[in-house]
Tab-separated table of C-alpha atoms in Angstrom:
chain	number	residue	atom	x	y	z
V	15	GLN	CA	-22.627	-7.310	-15.974
V	16	VAL	CA	-22.044	-5.497	-12.706
V	17	GLN	CA	-21.048	-1.872	-12.309
V	18	LEU	CA	-19.581	-0.070	-9.297
V	19	VAL	CA	-19.770	3.715	-9.352
V	20	GLU	CA	-17.964	5.767	-6.719
V	21	SER	CA	-18.612	9.347	-5.743
V	22	GLY	CA	-17.779	11.804	-2.990
V	23	GLY	CA	-14.079	12.439	-3.458
V	24	GLY	CA	-12.557	15.883	-3.502
V	25	LEU	CA	-10.172	18.313	-1.873
V	26	VAL	CA	-10.362	18.806	1.883
V	27	GLN	CA	-8.215	20.540	4.481
V	28	PRO	CA	-6.364	18.555	7.143
V	29	GLY	CA	-8.725	17.633	9.940
V	30	GLY	CA	-11.698	17.699	7.608
V	31	SER	CA	-14.171	15.016	6.583
V	32	LEU	CA	-15.432	13.385	3.422
V	33	ARG	CA	-17.979	10.692	2.705
V	34	LEU	CA	-17.433	8.320	-0.191
V	35	SER	CA	-20.190	6.277	-1.804
V	36	CYS	CA	-20.072	3.248	-4.078
V	37	ALA	CA	-23.260	2.114	-5.779
V	38	ALA	CA	-23.455	-1.395	-7.190
V	39	SER	CA	-25.839	-2.173	-10.025
V	40	GLY	CA	-26.450	-4.711	-12.747
V	41	SER	CA	-26.868	-8.467	-12.720
V	42	ILE	CA	-26.510	-8.943	-8.973
V	43	PHE	CA	-27.825	-12.016	-7.189
V	44	SER	CA	-26.090	-11.295	-3.911
V	45	ILE	CA	-23.328	-9.145	-2.506
V	46	ASN	CA	-20.912	-11.048	-0.286
V	47	THR	CA	-18.496	-8.360	0.854
V	48	MET	CA	-17.537	-4.864	-0.230
V	49	GLY	CA	-14.552	-2.800	0.658
V	50	TRP	CA	-12.409	0.228	0.026
V	51	TYR	CA	-8.825	0.314	-1.159
V	52	ARG	CA	-6.590	3.274	-1.886
V	53	GLN	CA	-3.493	3.996	-3.905
V	54	ALA	CA	-1.304	6.992	-3.246
V	55	PRO	CA	1.097	8.326	-5.886
V	56	GLY	CA	4.152	6.100	-6.161
V	57	LYS	CA	2.753	3.524	-3.750
V	58	GLU	CA	1.017	0.188	-4.047
V	59	ARG	CA	-2.699	-0.140	-3.542
V	60	GLU	CA	-3.580	-0.830	0.070
V	61	PHE	CA	-6.595	-2.116	1.955
V	62	VAL	CA	-8.622	0.483	3.846
V	63	ALA	CA	-11.784	-1.185	5.121
V	64	SER	CA	-14.331	-3.871	4.297
V	65	ILE	CA	-17.758	-5.033	5.391
V	66	THR	CA	-19.644	-8.284	5.073
V	67	TRP	CA	-22.958	-7.576	3.427
V	68	SER	CA	-25.248	-9.851	5.393
V	69	GLY	CA	-23.715	-9.660	8.850
V	70	GLY	CA	-22.254	-6.195	8.668
V	71	ASN	CA	-18.916	-7.269	10.121
V	72	THR	CA	-16.327	-4.570	9.570
V	73	TYR	CA	-12.562	-4.630	9.189
V	74	TYR	CA	-10.147	-1.700	9.062
V	75	ALA	CA	-6.536	-1.008	8.318
V	76	ASP	CA	-4.695	0.130	11.421
V	77	SER	CA	-3.945	3.457	9.776
V	78	VAL	CA	-7.637	4.412	9.602
V	79	LYS	CA	-9.092	2.809	12.731
V	80	GLY	CA	-10.990	5.306	14.812
V	81	ARG	CA	-11.143	7.831	11.970
V	82	PHE	CA	-12.949	6.032	9.143
V	83	THR	CA	-16.275	4.219	9.302
V	84	ILE	CA	-17.496	1.799	6.642
V	85	SER	CA	-21.212	1.121	6.275
V	86	ARG	CA	-23.706	-0.128	3.746
V	87	ASP	CA	-27.300	0.325	2.658
V	88	ASN	CA	-28.576	-3.096	1.648
V	89	ALA	CA	-31.685	-1.765	-0.057
V	90	LYS	CA	-29.669	0.594	-2.243
V	91	SER	CA	-26.716	-1.804	-2.768
V	92	THR	CA	-24.523	1.096	-1.767
V	93	LEU	CA	-21.321	1.185	0.245
V	94	TYR	CA	-20.117	4.201	2.203
V	95	LEU	CA	-16.890	5.347	3.776
V	96	GLN	CA	-17.111	8.173	6.276
V	97	MET	CA	-13.651	9.665	6.639
V	98	ASN	CA	-12.945	11.999	9.550
V	99	SER	CA	-9.803	13.667	10.833
V	100	LEU	CA	-8.224	13.436	7.416
V	101	ASN	CA	-4.522	14.093	7.059
V	102	PRO	CA	-2.251	14.506	4.015
V	103	GLU	CA	-1.223	10.838	4.258
V	104	ASP	CA	-4.806	9.921	3.334
V	105	THR	CA	-4.387	11.498	-0.088
V	106	ALA	CA	-4.979	8.776	-2.676
V	107	VAL	CA	-7.330	7.390	-5.274
V	108	TYR	CA	-9.971	5.432	-3.385
V	109	SER	CA	-11.578	2.475	-5.135
V	110	CYS	CA	-14.385	0.236	-4.046
V	111	ASN	CA	-14.225	-3.489	-4.444
V	112	ALA	CA	-17.063	-5.981	-4.354
V	113	ASP	CA	-17.306	-9.752	-4.077
V	114	ILE	CA	-20.568	-10.409	-5.902
V	115	THR	CA	-22.519	-13.449	-7.022
V	116	ASN	CA	-24.253	-12.566	-10.258
V	117	THR	CA	-27.615	-13.767	-11.514
V	118	GLY	CA	-25.853	-16.612	-13.286
V	119	ARG	CA	-24.604	-17.739	-9.847
V	120	ALA	CA	-21.008	-16.999	-10.778
V	121	ARG	CA	-18.917	-15.239	-8.161
V	122	HIS	CA	-16.550	-12.477	-9.203
V	123	ILE	CA	-14.572	-9.561	-7.810
V	124	PHE	CA	-15.436	-6.178	-9.280
V	125	TRP	CA	-13.724	-2.804	-8.993
V	126	GLY	CA	-14.958	0.731	-9.338
V	127	GLN	CA	-13.158	3.370	-11.351
V	128	GLY	CA	-11.823	5.198	-8.312
V	129	THR	CA	-12.358	8.632	-6.827
V	130	GLN	CA	-9.611	11.083	-5.897
V	131	VAL	CA	-9.240	12.269	-2.319
V	132	ALA	CA	-6.755	15.074	-1.704
V	133	VAL	CA	-5.986	16.399	1.765
V	134	SER	CA	-4.118	19.669	1.677
V	135	SER	CA	-4.119	23.109	3.206
């Protein structure tokens, strides 16, 4: 079994910053890619950013380019999302997503439980 545990959400004023973390643990053979998605109230879940684990190639939604930075710590199997210049439109539940090959060599997509980010004055 594989677990993804997010942390770092909270309430921040417009223009502020937050850093989200997502720690992967369990029966992991290799991590292929990890990413962040978000879902605002009344809206569908949308892609935010992703990173390939071995090469570190990053991809961003246009709405967050230049403001958010995705990174990872291979040794800790942990994903990060540094969010700067936050605005109320960034308010959502942020969830991490991982494409992982487990120790049984089966490849699956896993999701974390989500962490709330609220941007408000």
